[in-house]
Tab-separated table of C-alpha atoms and ligand atoms in Angstrom:
chain	number	residue	atom	x	y	z
W	1	MET	CA	-0.129	0.057	-0.118
W	2	ASN	CA	1.209	3.266	-1.049
W	3	GLU	CA	2.441	5.719	1.908
W	4	LYS	CA	-0.292	8.369	0.922
W	5	LEU	CA	-3.333	5.620	0.938
W	6	LYS	CA	-1.902	4.143	4.618
W	7	ASN	CA	-2.072	7.309	5.844
W	8	LEU	CA	-5.680	7.560	5.178
W	9	LEU	CA	-6.317	4.144	6.191
W	10	ASP	CA	-4.387	4.639	9.581
W	11	LEU	CA	-6.567	7.596	10.347
W	12	GLU	CA	-9.891	6.042	9.310
W	13	ASN	CA	-9.491	3.122	11.332
W	14	GLU	CA	-8.221	5.470	14.229
W	15	LYS	CA	-11.351	7.434	14.144
W	16	TYR	CA	-13.226	3.875	13.993
W	17	ILE	CA	-11.191	2.823	16.938
W	18	ASN	CA	-12.239	5.939	18.758
W	19	LYS	CA	-15.961	5.721	18.116
W	20	THR	CA	-16.212	1.857	18.810
W	21	LYS	CA	-14.478	1.412	22.286
W	22	ASN	CA	-17.619	-1.090	23.608
W	23	SER	CA	-17.257	-2.937	20.274
W	24	TYR	CA	-13.377	-3.173	20.780
W	25	ILE	CA	-13.701	-4.674	24.454
W	26	LYS	CA	-16.659	-6.765	23.570
W	27	HIS	CA	-14.432	-8.062	20.753
W	28	GLN	CA	-11.652	-8.948	23.140
W	29	THR	CA	-13.504	-10.611	25.125
W	30	SER	CA	-15.557	-12.760	22.379
W	31	GLN	CA	-12.097	-14.009	21.414
W	32	ASP	CA	-11.551	-16.085	24.174
W	33	VAL	CA	-14.906	-18.351	23.580
W	34	MET	CA	-15.139	-17.728	19.555
W	35	PRO	CA	-12.139	-18.189	17.119
W	36	GLY	CA	-11.999	-14.356	15.224
W	37	GLY	CA	-14.595	-13.178	17.985
W	38	ASN	CA	-17.254	-14.176	16.265
W	39	THR	CA	-19.436	-17.019	14.360
W	40	ARG	CA	-19.296	-15.980	10.531
W	41	THR	CA	-16.480	-15.345	8.924
W	42	THR	CA	-18.819	-12.700	6.573
W	43	GLN	CA	-18.908	-11.204	9.967
W	44	TRP	CA	-15.418	-9.857	9.765
W	45	MET	CA	-14.328	-6.688	9.277
W	46	ASP	CA	-10.848	-4.482	9.584
W	47	PRO	CA	-9.940	-3.653	12.194
W	48	TYR	CA	-12.892	-5.520	14.310
W	49	PRO	CA	-16.738	-5.552	13.626
W	50	PHE	CA	-18.624	-3.466	15.824
W	51	PHE	CA	-21.110	-5.281	18.050
W	52	VAL	CA	-25.020	-4.454	17.305
W	53	LYS	CA	-27.307	-3.540	19.568
W	54	ASN	CA	-30.513	-3.066	17.515
W	55	ALA	CA	-31.698	-2.301	14.074
W	56	SER	CA	-35.198	-0.601	12.890
W	57	GLY	CA	-36.015	0.590	9.356
W	58	LEU	CA	-33.001	1.723	7.468
W	59	ASN	CA	-30.497	1.848	10.235
W	60	ILE	CA	-27.903	-0.377	12.538
W	61	HIS	CA	-27.725	1.009	15.705
W	62	ASP	CA	-24.313	-0.225	17.342
W	63	ILE	CA	-23.424	-0.783	21.445
W	64	ASP	CA	-21.718	2.475	21.156
W	65	GLY	CA	-23.974	4.643	19.844
W	66	ASN	CA	-23.661	4.791	16.513
W	67	ASN	CA	-25.876	4.736	13.432
W	68	TYR	CA	-25.098	2.661	10.362
W	69	LEU	CA	-27.226	3.441	7.100
W	70	ASP	CA	-27.450	-0.209	6.002
W	71	PHE	CA	-27.062	-1.183	2.229
W	72	MET	CA	-25.176	-4.615	3.588
W	73	LEU	CA	-29.001	-5.850	4.536
W	74	ASN	CA	-27.458	-8.972	5.494
W	75	ALA	CA	-26.053	-9.827	2.400
W	76	THR	CA	-28.820	-8.598	0.426
W	77	THR	CA	-31.469	-10.225	2.587
W	78	LEU	CA	-33.661	-7.735	4.211
W	79	ILE	CA	-35.698	-6.487	1.109
W	80	LEU	CA	-38.309	-4.598	3.692
W	81	GLY	CA	-35.405	-3.066	6.178
W	82	HIS	CA	-35.022	-3.986	9.270
W	83	ALA	CA	-37.565	-4.930	12.368
W	84	HIS	CA	-40.727	-4.287	9.680
W	85	PRO	CA	-43.618	-4.176	11.850
W	86	GLU	CA	-45.832	-6.459	9.937
W	87	ILE	CA	-42.795	-9.259	10.223
W	88	VAL	CA	-42.364	-7.977	13.828
W	89	ARG	CA	-46.202	-8.756	14.279
W	90	THR	CA	-46.185	-11.949	12.372
W	91	LEU	CA	-43.569	-13.171	14.510
W	92	SER	CA	-44.796	-12.130	18.232
W	93	ASN	CA	-48.391	-13.788	16.781
W	94	GLN	CA	-46.876	-17.418	15.609
W	95	ILE	CA	-44.390	-17.489	18.966
W	96	LYS	CA	-47.240	-17.906	21.208
W	97	GLU	CA	-48.765	-20.606	19.161
W	98	GLY	CA	-45.308	-22.611	19.391
W	99	THR	CA	-41.564	-22.558	17.158
W	100	VAL	CA	-41.539	-25.587	15.906
W	101	TYR	CA	-43.278	-28.927	15.102
W	102	SER	CA	-42.320	-32.137	13.304
W	103	ALA	CA	-45.596	-31.750	11.193
W	104	PRO	CA	-46.284	-29.791	8.193
W	105	THR	CA	-47.915	-26.140	8.662
W	106	ASP	CA	-50.433	-24.073	6.625
W	107	GLY	CA	-47.447	-21.321	6.419
W	108	GLN	CA	-45.654	-23.919	4.526
W	109	PHE	CA	-47.863	-24.444	2.047
W	110	LYS	CA	-48.665	-20.967	1.512
W	111	LEU	CA	-44.978	-19.975	1.140
W	112	ALA	CA	-44.697	-23.046	-1.445
W	113	ASP	CA	-47.575	-21.836	-3.416
W	114	ILE	CA	-46.627	-18.468	-3.626
W	115	LEU	CA	-42.762	-19.297	-4.817
W	116	VAL	CA	-44.136	-22.096	-7.287
W	117	ASN	CA	-46.385	-19.314	-8.790
W	118	ARG	CA	-43.807	-16.622	-8.909
W	119	ILE	CA	-40.572	-18.517	-9.930
W	120	PRO	CA	-40.834	-20.060	-13.731
W	121	SER	CA	-38.935	-22.915	-13.025
W	122	ILE	CA	-40.345	-24.167	-10.021
W	123	GLU	CA	-42.673	-26.631	-10.083
W	124	LYS	CA	-42.354	-28.183	-7.095
W	125	ILE	CA	-40.160	-26.495	-3.983
W	126	ARG	CA	-38.953	-28.053	-0.347
W	127	PHE	CA	-37.120	-25.721	2.275
W	128	THR	CA	-33.889	-25.984	4.139
W	129	ASN	CA	-32.380	-23.558	6.743
W	130	SER	CA	-29.600	-21.793	4.734
W	131	GLY	CA	-28.649	-21.578	1.411
W	132	THR	CA	-25.742	-23.959	1.814
W	133	GLU	CA	-28.081	-26.950	2.343
W	134	ALA	CA	-30.206	-25.253	-0.949
W	135	THR	CA	-27.346	-26.053	-3.169
W	136	MET	CA	-26.146	-29.179	-1.773
W	137	MET	CA	-29.555	-30.573	-1.884
W	138	ALA	CA	-29.910	-29.598	-5.255
W	139	ILE	CA	-26.553	-30.855	-7.017
W	140	MET	CA	-27.583	-34.222	-5.039
W	141	ALA	CA	-31.134	-34.168	-6.891
W	142	ALA	CA	-29.348	-33.730	-10.100
W	143	ARG	CA	-26.634	-36.535	-9.703
W	144	SER	CA	-29.508	-38.910	-8.682
W	145	TYR	CA	-31.739	-37.903	-11.908
W	146	THR	CA	-29.203	-38.155	-14.264
W	147	ARG	CA	-27.070	-40.791	-12.782
W	148	LYS	CA	-24.034	-39.267	-13.063
W	149	THR	CA	-21.513	-37.747	-10.340
W	150	LYS	CA	-19.842	-34.963	-11.606
W	151	ILE	CA	-20.910	-31.628	-11.196
W	152	ALA	CA	-19.487	-27.768	-12.989
W	153	LYS	CA	-19.059	-24.741	-11.156
W	154	PHE	CA	-17.599	-21.469	-12.090
W	155	GLU	CA	-14.317	-20.105	-11.240
W	156	GLY	CA	-14.847	-17.780	-8.491
W	157	GLY	CA	-18.828	-18.817	-7.877
W	158	TYR	CA	-19.805	-18.837	-4.325
W	159	HIS	CA	-22.482	-21.401	-3.908
W	160	GLY	CA	-22.107	-22.029	0.111
W	161	THR	CA	-19.942	-24.001	2.239
W	162	HIS	CA	-20.295	-27.383	1.556
W	163	ASP	CA	-17.333	-29.357	-0.013
W	164	HIS	CA	-18.395	-29.827	-3.430
W	165	VAL	CA	-18.700	-25.949	-3.873
W	166	SER	CA	-15.816	-24.965	-2.108
W	167	VAL	CA	-13.742	-25.234	-4.690
W	168	SER	CA	-11.885	-22.235	-6.866
W	169	VAL	CA	-14.206	-19.615	-5.165
W	170	TYR	CA	-11.428	-17.464	-4.013
W	171	PRO	CA	-8.545	-18.814	-5.644
W	172	LYS	CA	-5.330	-16.763	-5.121
W	173	LYS	CA	-3.623	-15.067	-8.025
W	174	SER	CA	-0.688	-16.941	-8.008
W	175	GLU	CA	-2.680	-20.431	-7.970
W	176	LEU	CA	-4.279	-19.879	-11.150
W	177	ASN	CA	-2.731	-21.270	-14.570
W	178	GLU	CA	-2.812	-19.077	-17.685
W	179	SER	CA	-5.062	-21.307	-19.805
W	180	THR	CA	-6.458	-24.237	-17.918
W	181	HIS	CA	-8.909	-23.873	-14.847
W	182	PRO	CA	-8.187	-26.810	-12.520
W	183	GLY	CA	-10.034	-27.264	-9.397
W	184	ILE	CA	-8.229	-25.443	-6.492
W	185	SER	CA	-9.437	-26.382	-2.798
W	186	GLU	CA	-10.838	-23.900	-0.552
W	187	TYR	CA	-8.943	-25.595	2.462
W	188	SER	CA	-5.818	-27.669	2.644
W	189	SER	CA	-6.284	-31.140	2.966
W	190	GLN	CA	-9.805	-31.135	1.165
W	191	PRO	CA	-10.141	-34.864	-0.344
W	192	LYS	CA	-8.905	-35.050	-3.841
W	193	SER	CA	-11.824	-36.979	-4.900
W	194	ILE	CA	-13.931	-33.517	-4.266
W	195	LEU	CA	-11.649	-32.033	-7.156
W	196	GLU	CA	-11.936	-34.970	-9.450
W	197	ASP	CA	-15.544	-34.477	-9.426
W	198	VAL	CA	-15.917	-30.747	-9.609
W	199	ILE	CA	-15.114	-29.206	-13.352
W	200	VAL	CA	-14.471	-25.624	-12.853
W	201	MET	CA	-15.153	-23.316	-15.802
W	202	PRO	CA	-14.406	-19.678	-16.766
W	203	TYR	CA	-17.642	-17.341	-16.700
W	204	ASN	CA	-18.684	-15.690	-19.757
W	205	ASP	CA	-16.270	-17.950	-21.829
W	206	ILE	CA	-18.151	-19.663	-24.594
W	207	GLU	CA	-15.122	-21.321	-26.372
W	208	LYS	CA	-13.325	-22.652	-23.068
W	209	THR	CA	-16.802	-23.559	-20.795
W	210	LYS	CA	-17.975	-25.787	-24.252
W	211	GLU	CA	-14.546	-27.242	-24.607
W	212	LEU	CA	-15.006	-28.415	-20.733
W	213	ILE	CA	-18.497	-29.608	-21.065
W	214	ASN	CA	-17.823	-31.362	-23.881
W	215	LYS	CA	-15.427	-33.236	-22.430
W	216	TYR	CA	-17.080	-34.289	-19.560
W	217	LYS	CA	-20.432	-34.812	-20.892
W	218	ASP	CA	-21.004	-38.298	-19.891
W	219	ASP	CA	-20.357	-37.753	-16.370
W	220	LEU	CA	-21.671	-34.260	-15.896
W	221	SER	CA	-24.767	-34.076	-13.843
W	222	CYS	CA	-25.334	-30.399	-13.604
W	223	ILE	CA	-23.842	-26.937	-13.955
W	224	ILE	CA	-24.797	-24.631	-10.947
W	225	LEU	CA	-24.073	-20.976	-11.771
W	226	GLU	CA	-25.064	-18.079	-10.590
W	227	PRO	CA	-27.323	-15.039	-13.366
W	228	ILE	CA	-25.731	-12.746	-11.560
W	229	ILE	CA	-22.645	-13.004	-9.823
W	230	SER	CA	-22.526	-11.855	-6.087
W	231	ASN	CA	-19.079	-12.383	-5.734
W	232	PHE	CA	-18.111	-9.919	-8.674
W	233	GLY	CA	-19.917	-7.024	-7.503
W	234	TYR	CA	-23.592	-8.467	-8.779
W	235	LEU	CA	-21.881	-8.945	-12.297
W	236	PRO	CA	-25.030	-9.900	-15.020
W	237	LEU	CA	-23.995	-12.449	-16.725
W	238	ASP	CA	-23.869	-12.083	-20.613
W	239	LEU	CA	-27.515	-12.843	-22.075
W	240	GLU	CA	-25.852	-14.740	-24.352
W	241	PHE	CA	-23.589	-16.831	-22.286
W	242	LEU	CA	-26.363	-17.703	-20.317
W	243	GLN	CA	-28.202	-18.745	-23.441
W	244	PHE	CA	-25.490	-20.835	-24.402
W	245	ILE	CA	-25.179	-22.844	-21.211
W	246	ARG	CA	-29.112	-23.282	-21.457
W	247	ASP	CA	-29.012	-24.928	-24.853
W	248	ILE	CA	-25.917	-26.811	-24.214
W	249	THR	CA	-27.152	-28.217	-21.070
W	250	THR	CA	-30.493	-28.941	-22.673
W	251	GLU	CA	-28.839	-30.724	-25.663
W	252	LEU	CA	-26.832	-33.029	-23.224
W	253	ASN	CA	-28.895	-34.117	-20.200
W	254	ILE	CA	-27.073	-31.825	-18.024
W	255	VAL	CA	-29.193	-30.389	-15.196
W	256	LEU	CA	-28.778	-26.810	-15.176
W	257	ILE	CA	-28.970	-25.066	-11.628
W	258	PHE	CA	-29.667	-21.409	-10.961
W	259	ASP	CA	-28.405	-19.924	-7.578
W	260	GLU	CA	-30.688	-17.127	-7.008
W	261	ILE	CA	-29.801	-17.032	-3.574
W	262	GLN	CA	-29.107	-13.267	-3.929
W	263	SER	CA	-30.567	-12.550	-7.346
W	264	PHE	CA	-34.016	-13.741	-6.548
W	265	ARG	CA	-34.536	-9.840	-5.461
W	266	VAL	CA	-34.536	-8.716	-8.754
W	267	SER	CA	-38.302	-9.107	-9.977
W	268	ASN	CA	-41.075	-10.938	-8.869
W	269	GLY	CA	-39.523	-14.257	-10.624
W	270	GLY	CA	-36.033	-13.753	-9.989
W	271	ALA	CA	-32.937	-13.101	-12.582
W	272	GLN	CA	-34.528	-15.991	-14.828
W	273	GLU	CA	-37.947	-13.759	-15.181
W	274	ALA	CA	-35.543	-11.123	-15.816
W	275	PHE	CA	-33.551	-12.538	-18.525
W	276	ASN	CA	-36.335	-14.966	-19.695
W	277	ILE	CA	-33.643	-17.830	-19.748
W	278	ILE	CA	-35.262	-20.930	-17.604
W	279	PRO	CA	-33.027	-23.126	-15.554
W	280	ASP	CA	-34.206	-26.984	-14.476
W	281	MET	CA	-33.802	-26.146	-10.549
W	282	THR	CA	-33.189	-22.794	-8.521
W	283	THR	CA	-31.742	-22.153	-5.378
W	284	LEU	CA	-33.222	-19.538	-3.243
W	285	GLY	CA	-32.226	-17.880	0.334
W	286	LYS	CA	-31.562	-15.155	2.182
W	287	VAL	CA	-34.912	-12.413	0.978
W	288	ILE	CA	-37.704	-15.242	0.606
W	289	GLY	CA	-37.662	-15.736	4.874
W	290	GLY	CA	-38.080	-12.446	6.171
W	291	GLY	CA	-35.255	-11.880	8.044
W	292	LEU	CA	-34.913	-15.616	9.435
W	293	PRO	CA	-32.522	-18.432	8.596
W	294	ILE	CA	-33.884	-20.163	5.268
W	295	GLY	CA	-32.878	-21.640	1.957
W	296	ALA	CA	-35.215	-23.245	-0.585
W	297	PHE	CA	-34.637	-25.524	-3.748
W	298	GLY	CA	-37.167	-26.210	-6.443
W	299	GLY	CA	-37.584	-27.593	-10.167
W	300	LYS	CA	-39.214	-29.913	-12.987
W	301	ASP	CA	-41.585	-31.858	-11.016
W	302	GLU	CA	-40.035	-35.106	-12.401
W	303	ILE	CA	-36.852	-34.185	-10.377
W	304	MET	CA	-38.481	-32.828	-6.854
W	305	ASP	CA	-40.237	-36.239	-7.501
W	306	LEU	CA	-36.855	-37.814	-6.116
W	307	PHE	CA	-38.297	-36.328	-2.771
W	308	ASP	CA	-41.769	-37.572	-2.485
W	309	PRO	CA	-41.803	-40.855	-0.155
W	310	THR	CA	-45.144	-41.924	-1.925
W	311	SER	CA	-43.602	-41.906	-5.515
W	312	LYS	CA	-41.672	-45.077	-7.145
W	313	ASN	CA	-38.859	-42.459	-7.935
W	314	PHE	CA	-38.110	-41.612	-4.404
W	315	ASP	CA	-34.689	-41.659	-4.051
W	316	ILE	CA	-33.013	-39.104	-1.522
W	317	ALA	CA	-34.202	-38.460	2.127
W	318	HIS	CA	-34.430	-34.878	2.921
W	319	ALA	CA	-34.344	-34.453	6.643
W	320	GLY	CA	-33.541	-31.305	8.714
W	321	THR	CA	-35.278	-30.731	12.088
W	322	PHE	CA	-36.323	-26.808	11.195
W	323	ASN	CA	-36.832	-27.136	7.808
W	324	GLY	CA	-39.836	-25.106	7.129
W	325	ASN	CA	-40.168	-24.330	10.672
W	326	PRO	CA	-43.574	-21.993	11.377
W	327	LEU	CA	-41.511	-18.737	12.351
W	328	THR	CA	-39.679	-18.667	9.026
W	329	MET	CA	-42.559	-19.932	6.940
W	330	GLU	CA	-45.013	-16.900	8.522
W	331	ALA	CA	-42.033	-14.400	8.081
W	332	GLY	CA	-41.308	-15.200	4.555
W	333	VAL	CA	-45.363	-15.602	3.470
W	334	THR	CA	-45.295	-11.601	4.930
W	335	VAL	CA	-42.395	-10.686	3.409
W	336	MET	CA	-43.299	-12.251	-0.071
W	337	ASN	CA	-46.853	-10.834	0.146
W	338	ASN	CA	-45.491	-7.128	1.089
W	339	LEU	CA	-43.213	-7.457	-2.435
W	340	LYS	CA	-45.129	-6.477	-5.565
W	341	GLN	CA	-44.265	-5.744	-9.057
W	342	ASN	CA	-44.527	-1.489	-7.820
W	343	ASP	CA	-41.849	-2.631	-5.453
W	344	PHE	CA	-39.433	-4.069	-7.641
W	345	ILE	CA	-40.063	-1.301	-10.198
W	346	SER	CA	-39.089	1.381	-7.967
W	347	MET	CA	-36.121	-0.417	-6.241
W	348	ASN	CA	-34.652	-1.470	-9.496
W	349	ASN	CA	-35.077	2.390	-10.850
W	350	LEU	CA	-33.593	3.883	-7.631
W	351	GLY	CA	-30.447	0.824	-8.350
W	352	GLU	CA	-30.215	2.491	-11.852
W	353	GLU	CA	-29.863	6.142	-10.722
W	354	LEU	CA	-27.404	5.129	-8.304
W	355	ARG	CA	-24.959	3.130	-10.558
W	356	LYS	CA	-25.237	6.321	-12.976
W	357	GLN	CA	-24.508	8.808	-10.178
W	358	LEU	CA	-21.841	6.697	-8.812
W	359	ARG	CA	-20.774	6.451	-12.445
W	360	SER	CA	-20.752	10.008	-12.863
W	361	VAL	CA	-18.662	11.003	-9.997
W	362	PHE	CA	-15.586	8.533	-10.612
W	363	ASP	CA	-15.548	10.134	-14.002
W	364	GLU	CA	-15.787	13.854	-12.726
W	365	ILE	CA	-12.832	12.894	-10.443
W	366	ASP	CA	-11.337	10.823	-13.184
W	367	LEU	CA	-10.576	7.430	-10.857
W	368	PRO	CA	-10.751	4.203	-12.482
W	369	VAL	CA	-13.906	2.412	-11.220
W	370	GLN	CA	-16.178	-0.362	-12.595
W	371	VAL	CA	-19.422	0.223	-10.836
W	372	THR	CA	-21.667	-2.944	-11.527
W	373	GLY	CA	-24.506	-4.110	-10.413
W	374	TYR	CA	-28.434	-4.711	-11.953
W	375	ALA	CA	-31.667	-3.890	-10.691
W	376	SER	CA	-31.370	-3.096	-6.693
W	377	LEU	CA	-27.667	-4.509	-6.635
W	378	PHE	CA	-24.193	-2.580	-7.100
W	379	GLY	CA	-20.987	-2.837	-7.014
W	380	ILE	CA	-18.317	-0.395	-6.739
W	381	ASN	CA	-14.787	-2.147	-8.028
W	382	PHE	CA	-11.099	-0.214	-7.975
W	383	ASN	CA	-9.954	-1.221	-11.611
W	384	GLU	CA	-9.040	-0.011	-14.790
W	385	ASN	CA	-10.432	-2.664	-16.871
W	386	LYS	CA	-14.160	-4.225	-17.339
W	387	ILE	CA	-14.813	-6.609	-15.398
W	388	THR	CA	-15.942	-10.051	-17.124
W	389	ASP	CA	-14.818	-12.713	-14.890
W	390	TYR	CA	-13.006	-13.923	-11.828
W	391	ARG	CA	-9.554	-13.198	-13.083
W	392	SER	CA	-10.446	-9.772	-14.398
W	393	PHE	CA	-12.506	-9.332	-10.868
W	394	ILE	CA	-8.975	-9.957	-8.676
W	395	ASN	CA	-7.165	-6.965	-10.388
W	396	ASN	CA	-9.650	-4.992	-8.013
W	397	ASN	CA	-7.172	-2.680	-6.266
W	398	SER	CA	-7.537	-4.117	-2.541
W	399	ASP	CA	-5.867	-1.233	-0.880
W	400	ILE	CA	-8.448	1.614	-2.227
W	401	ALA	CA	-10.927	-0.580	-1.448
W	402	LYS	CA	-10.138	-0.866	2.070
W	403	VAL	CA	-10.136	2.867	2.372
W	404	PHE	CA	-13.283	3.294	0.753
W	405	PHE	CA	-15.307	1.039	2.799
W	406	ALA	CA	-13.326	2.451	6.270
W	407	TYR	CA	-14.299	6.171	4.805
W	408	LEU	CA	-17.839	5.451	4.471
W	409	ARG	CA	-18.450	3.447	7.768
W	410	ASN	CA	-17.547	6.196	9.783
W	411	LYS	CA	-19.757	8.140	7.584
W	412	GLY	CA	-22.473	6.019	8.965
W	413	ILE	CA	-22.912	4.020	5.922
W	414	LEU	CA	-22.575	0.091	5.939
W	415	LEU	CA	-21.651	-1.511	2.859
W	416	GLN	CA	-20.252	-5.492	2.368
W	417	VAL	CA	-16.633	-5.148	2.653
W	418	LYS	CA	-15.848	-5.531	-0.931
W	419	ASN	CA	-17.886	-2.331	-1.449
W	420	ALA	CA	-21.255	-3.755	-2.929
W	421	GLY	CA	-24.485	-3.683	-1.622
W	422	ALA	CA	-28.580	-3.914	-1.942
W	423	LEU	CA	-31.212	-1.429	-1.796
W	424	ASN	CA	-34.250	-1.931	0.133
W	425	THR	CA	-38.055	-0.680	-0.334
W	426	LEU	CA	-37.671	1.877	2.164
W	427	MET	CA	-34.815	4.014	0.621
W	428	THR	CA	-35.493	6.645	-1.559
W	429	THR	CA	-33.132	9.240	-3.041
W	430	ASN	CA	-32.210	10.818	0.557
W	431	GLU	CA	-30.090	7.878	0.979
W	432	ILE	CA	-28.574	7.507	-2.554
W	433	ASP	CA	-27.757	11.142	-2.301
W	434	PHE	CA	-25.912	10.673	1.113
W	435	LEU	CA	-23.921	7.718	-0.485
W	436	VAL	CA	-23.080	9.551	-3.263
W	437	ASP	CA	-22.109	12.463	-1.930
W	438	SER	CA	-19.596	10.347	0.779
W	439	THR	CA	-18.413	8.803	-2.319
W	440	ARG	CA	-17.180	12.048	-3.723
W	441	GLU	CA	-15.755	12.816	-0.606
W	442	ILE	CA	-13.277	10.040	-0.097
W	443	ALA	CA	-13.200	9.607	-4.389
W	444	ILE	CA	-11.168	12.992	-4.034
W	445	GLN	CA	-8.669	11.952	-1.325
W	446	ILE	CA	-8.320	8.550	-2.870
W	447	LYS	CA	-7.424	10.148	-6.660
W	448	GLU	CA	-4.873	12.508	-4.592
W	449	ALA	CA	-3.089	9.756	-3.125
W	450	VAL	CA	-2.793	7.378	-5.458
W	451	TYR	CA	-2.588	9.085	-9.234
F	1	LIG	C1	-25.125	-17.246	-4.164
F	1	LIG	C2	-25.432	-17.591	-3.041
F	1	LIG	N1	-25.002	-19.052	-2.734
F	1	LIG	C3	-25.392	-20.037	-1.247
F	1	LIG	C4	-25.089	-18.914	-0.703
F	1	LIG	C5	-24.999	-19.773	0.891
F	1	LIG	O1	-26.212	-19.188	1.660
F	1	LIG	P1	-26.356	-19.582	3.670
F	1	LIG	O2	-25.006	-18.355	4.063
F	1	LIG	O3	-27.739	-19.447	3.703
F	1	LIG	O4	-26.255	-20.815	3.747
F	1	LIG	C6	-24.969	-17.351	-0.527
F	1	LIG	C7	-24.702	-16.928	0.833
F	1	LIG	O5	-24.209	-16.049	0.832
F	1	LIG	C8	-25.191	-16.960	-1.402
F	1	LIG	O6	-24.885	-15.779	-1.664
């Protein structure tokens, strides 16, 4: 990191430490009982995360009395904002009726019915407690349905933390071979057999992807991808590429799984509806649980039949002590009933306006930045070149990104640490203006420090 940039970062960190003294103490004591002082790697931020007291509407309040305008939204989950009154009411009512039973409820049916009606690829659906479980079950289903064992994913694609998707998610630059994309373990001593079963392909590269699919087609059960790549600042995939994947998977009897755990929020029926490209299976999470833990996977009737104990095709026992618990189901129904076509239109228009204004600030200051995103999702990438895949994304300048994040946090704006974020239905031009104005302030300082 250059000297001037380091000075900027030191200054911002010092301000943060001064205003989060109670969080610092909590962090220290929490480290005695949890590695890193918390229980989720994505909660980590330098020099330590602030501890939350509570949150409502647009804002999170920390235990030192600081407020943060929240664009992080628990990784895009909170589409109605924090502690939405109707969700609070629904949960208070449900909690008096019991929190979990090992039998179905009407809430399960209602949420399933809403999602089946909204999402083009989903004829039948099942609920889990996390997105990780959803992608794991969808992959299992694809294997059972096709009677093939290998899976393909894309370099830099994140689909949760189970073993078969923990391959080439964040490979280091030094590990990448120029022309090939061998699977790279996300942790040491991952069984080699996993790497043999996972084919890694480059996003947006038709030629290389075609070659790999054809090479492994007889063993390939499924391809899992995000139509809008959350790891790369919510970069929408090229539609030509997406259509190519749809066509070749249909032709070769490979199940196409869209991971819409984040991208579902772009329209009534998710990115598949917005792009009019329909997969065989879809995984969901985040938004659809109304702020409670959730995941879901669904798709063609004939694939989901594998989970039906009354069917002759029954093959996969899908257990889960808290699957479809009534609290999550009722919160999910409430959030979905509150999301109408107009909400998507206004959130997405605001997102478009935000990306336009951010681009114009960076142009005005002449700072090389790629503003990515789609609909209500955005990413700010300090990168001189267009981002198309993992290898172009990792050229983002992480030193500048750290300074930018730290400055906004001190201003009372919370982004994801990689400087991406999402809008919710409560946001207006006021929130956008605050983010854009603060961006201008720090962008000027960064420009002076670096160029
Ligand atoms: C695209 C995508 N897939 C899967 C997951 C895993 O979901 P969960 O954290 O609920 O297990 C996430 C979570 O961030 C995600 O963004």
